[in-house]
PDB file of C-alpha atoms in Angstrom:
ATOM      1  CA  GLY A  91       0.000   0.000   0.000  1.00 54.00           C
ATOM      2  CA  HIS A  92       0.828   3.656  -0.197  1.00 66.00           C
ATOM      3  CA  VAL A  93       1.890   5.407   3.019  1.00 67.00           C
ATOM      4  CA  ASN A  94       1.551   9.160   3.366  1.00 78.00           C
ATOM      5  CA  ILE A  95       4.867  11.080   3.331  1.00 78.00           C
ATOM      6  CA  VAL A  96       3.755  12.960   6.460  1.00 78.00           C
ATOM      7  CA  LEU A  97       3.715   9.649   8.344  1.00 78.00           C
ATOM      8  CA  HIS A  98       7.262   8.979   7.148  1.00 73.00           C
ATOM      9  CA  MET A  99       8.383  12.433   8.311  1.00 70.00           C
ATOM     10  CA  ILE A 100       6.779  11.909  11.725  1.00 72.00           C
ATOM     11  CA  ARG A 101       8.545   8.562  12.067  1.00 69.00           C
ATOM     12  CA  LEU A 102      11.805  10.143  10.985  1.00 65.00           C
ATOM     13  CA  LEU A 103      11.367  12.847  13.622  1.00 65.00           C
ATOM     14  CA  LEU A 104      10.605  10.247  16.287  1.00 65.00           C
ATOM     15  CA  VAL A 105      13.752   8.293  15.426  1.00 59.00           C
ATOM     16  CA  LEU A 106      15.644  10.880  17.448  1.00 53.00           C
ATOM     17  CA  SER A 107      14.859   8.793  20.509  1.00 57.00           C
ATOM     18  CA  THR A 108      17.206   5.835  20.110  1.00 66.00           C
ATOM     19  CA  ALA A 109      17.518   4.239  23.543  1.00 67.00           C
ATOM     20  CA  MET A 110      16.437   0.806  22.274  1.00 70.00           C
ATOM     21  CA  VAL A 111      18.854   0.862  19.355  1.00 72.00           C
ATOM     22  CA  HIS A 112      21.607   1.797  21.771  1.00 74.00           C
ATOM     23  CA  LEU A 113      20.720  -1.015  24.171  1.00 75.00           C
ATOM     24  CA  ALA A 114      20.176  -3.610  21.430  1.00 77.00           C
ATOM     25  CA  ILE A 115      23.216  -2.911  19.246  1.00 78.00           C
ATOM     26  CA  VAL A 116      25.733  -0.430  20.669  1.00 78.00           C
ATOM     27  CA  VAL A 117      25.989  -1.895  24.180  1.00 79.00           C
ATOM     28  CA  PRO A 118      26.417  -5.549  23.067  1.00 81.00           C
ATOM     29  CA  TYR A 119      28.982  -4.490  20.449  1.00 81.00           C
ATOM     30  CA  GLY A 120      30.942  -2.517  23.031  1.00 81.00           C
ATOM     31  CA  LEU A 121      30.832  -5.409  25.482  1.00 81.00           C
ATOM     32  CA  LEU A 122      31.838  -7.970  22.875  1.00 83.00           C
ATOM     33  CA  PHE A 123      34.810  -6.169  21.425  1.00 82.00           C
ATOM     34  CA  GLY A 124      35.814  -3.843  24.264  1.00 79.00           C
ATOM     35  CA  GLN A 125      35.600  -0.798  22.012  1.00 80.00           C
ATOM     36  CA  ILE A 126      36.906   2.423  23.543  1.00 82.00           C
ATOM     37  CA  ASP A 127      34.180   5.055  23.625  1.00 77.00           C
ATOM     38  CA  PRO A 128      35.656   8.335  22.341  1.00 79.00           C
ATOM     39  CA  MET A 129      33.486  10.543  24.573  1.00 78.00           C
ATOM     40  CA  PRO A 130      34.615   9.334  28.031  1.00 78.00           C
ATOM     41  CA  GLY A 131      37.803   7.738  26.681  1.00 82.00           C
ATOM     42  CA  HIS A 132      37.356   4.306  28.232  1.00 81.00           C
ATOM     43  CA  ARG A 133      35.765   0.956  27.431  1.00 82.00           C
ATOM     44  CA  MET A 134      32.174   0.228  28.319  1.00 76.00           C
ATOM     45  CA  TYR A 135      31.898  -1.267  31.808  1.00 79.00           C
ATOM     46  CA  ASP A 136      35.677  -1.165  32.317  1.00 82.00           C
ATOM     47  CA  ARG A 137      35.082  -0.072  35.900  1.00 82.00           C
ATOM     48  CA  VAL A 138      33.773  -3.578  36.646  1.00 83.00           C
ATOM     49  CA  LYS A 139      36.722  -5.491  38.087  1.00 86.00           C
ATOM     50  CA  ALA A 140      36.003  -8.800  36.343  1.00 87.00           C
ATOM     51  CA  ILE A 141      34.709  -7.423  33.023  1.00 85.00           C
ATOM     52  CA  ASN A 142      37.296  -9.286  30.949  1.00 84.00           C
ATOM     53  CA  ALA A 143      36.266 -12.564  32.605  1.00 87.00           C
ATOM     54  CA  HIS A 144      32.605 -11.779  31.939  1.00 84.00           C
ATOM     55  CA  ARG A 145      33.394 -10.959  28.311  1.00 85.00           C
ATOM     56  CA  ALA A 146      35.221 -14.247  27.901  1.00 87.00           C
ATOM     57  CA  GLU A 147      32.475 -16.267  29.616  1.00 89.00           C
ATOM     58  CA  LEU A 148      29.556 -14.671  27.790  1.00 86.00           C
ATOM     59  CA  ARG A 149      31.124 -13.986  24.397  1.00 88.00           C
ATOM     60  CA  ARG A 150      29.336 -16.889  22.687  1.00 91.00           C
ATOM     61  CA  GLU A 151      25.916 -15.946  24.089  1.00 90.00           C
ATOM     62  CA  MET A 152      26.349 -12.277  23.200  1.00 86.00           C
ATOM     63  CA  ILE A 153      27.404 -13.128  19.631  1.00 88.00           C
ATOM     64  CA  ILE A 154      24.392 -15.436  19.219  1.00 91.00           C
ATOM     65  CA  GLU A 155      22.050 -12.755  20.588  1.00 86.00           C
ATOM     66  CA  LEU A 156      23.489 -10.067  18.306  1.00 84.00           C
ATOM     67  CA  LEU A 157      23.265 -12.356  15.261  1.00 89.00           C
ATOM     68  CA  ALA A 158      19.676 -13.297  16.168  1.00 90.00           C
ATOM     69  CA  LEU A 159      18.770  -9.609  16.318  1.00 84.00           C
ATOM     70  CA  ILE A 160      20.332  -8.969  12.914  1.00 86.00           C
ATOM     71  CA  ALA A 161      18.537 -12.039  11.501  1.00 91.00           C
ATOM     72  CA  PHE A 162      15.247 -10.735  12.914  1.00 88.00           C
ATOM     73  CA  PHE A 163      15.762  -7.416  11.135  1.00 85.00           C
ATOM     74  CA  ALA A 164      16.591  -9.244   7.896  1.00 90.00           C
ATOM     75  CA  VAL A 165      13.407 -11.345   8.100  1.00 91.00           C
ATOM     76  CA  CYS A 166      11.278  -8.255   8.857  1.00 87.00           C
ATOM     77  CA  TRP A 167      12.789  -6.350   5.971  1.00 87.00           C
ATOM     78  CA  TYR A 168      12.407  -9.329   3.637  1.00 92.00           C
ATOM     79  CA  GLN A 169       8.735  -9.757   4.547  1.00 92.00           C
ATOM     80  CA  GLN A 170       7.768  -6.076   4.556  1.00 91.00           C
ATOM     81  CA  GLY A 171      10.279  -4.531   2.177  1.00 91.00           C
ATOM     82  CA  LEU A 172      13.209  -2.403   3.233  1.00 88.00           C
ATOM     83  CA  ILE A 173      11.499   0.996   3.558  1.00 87.00           C
ATOM     84  CA  LYS A 174       8.325  -0.214   5.275  1.00 89.00           C
ATOM     85  CA  GLY A 175      10.337  -2.600   7.470  1.00 86.00           C
ATOM     86  CA  VAL A 176      12.652   0.207   8.606  1.00 82.00           C
ATOM     87  CA  CYS A 177       9.690   2.507   9.306  1.00 83.00           C
ATOM     88  CA  VAL A 178       7.871  -0.158  11.328  1.00 84.00           C
ATOM     89  CA  GLN A 179      11.015  -1.031  13.308  1.00 82.00           C
ATOM     90  CA  MET A 180      11.789   2.634  13.974  1.00 79.00           C
ATOM     91  CA  SER A 181       8.221   3.150  15.230  1.00 81.00           C
ATOM     92  CA  ILE A 182       8.669   0.239  17.634  1.00 81.00           C
ATOM     93  CA  PHE A 183      12.102   1.478  18.718  1.00 79.00           C
ATOM     94  CA  THR A 184      10.813   4.986  19.265  1.00 78.00           C
ATOM     95  CA  THR A 185       7.851   3.909  21.380  1.00 81.00           C
ATOM     96  CA  SER A 186      10.009   1.530  23.399  1.00 80.00           C
ATOM     97  CA  SER A 187      12.689   4.195  23.819  1.00 77.00           C
ATOM     98  CA  TYR A 188      10.227   6.740  25.157  1.00 77.00           C
ATOM     99  CA  ILE A 189       8.755   4.209  27.592  1.00 79.00           C
ATOM    100  CA  PHE A 190      12.231   3.082  28.698  1.00 78.00           C
ATOM    101  CA  SER A 191      13.469   6.664  29.088  1.00 74.00           C
ATOM    102  CA  PHE A 192      10.379   7.753  30.994  1.00 76.00           C
ATOM    103  CA  PHE A 193      10.504   4.948  33.539  1.00 78.00           C
ATOM    104  CA  THR A 194      14.270   5.007  34.060  1.00 75.00           C
ATOM    105  CA  GLN A 195      14.453   8.802  34.374  1.00 69.00           C
ATOM    106  CA  VAL A 196      11.435   8.987  36.693  1.00 66.00           C
ATOM    107  CA  SER A 197      13.063   6.426  38.975  1.00 65.00           C
ATOM    108  CA  HIS A 198      16.105   8.722  39.270  1.00 62.00           C
ATOM    109  CA  LEU A 199      13.891  11.575  40.465  1.00 64.00           C
ATOM    110  CA  GLN A 200      12.552   9.609  43.447  1.00 62.00           C
ATOM    111  CA  GLU A 201      14.047  10.258  46.856  1.00 64.00           C
ATOM    112  CA  GLU A 202      16.158   7.427  48.222  1.00 57.00           C
TER     113      GLU A 202
END
């Protein structure tokens, strides 16, 4: 079917909230390969004393999970087409990101 360009622009605007993409792709990649984040200048979770042991123990599971996520995207895009698949996934990511951000940020505002 034909989707209105306004809907695409709204989805594009909402993509600015990317918490789920960060948690689903960036964090596992950083954990797997120990990439140094240029902003703070250190590796993700390098303050954890046994992070290298955790990386070694969980490497297989994290690789399988990351590959499963990529395979899921490929199946969605194959079934729906690239453009519609990306728009649908971005809508899901955006909604999930807003919900995640709302609940995690609100919990930080509560008194201990």
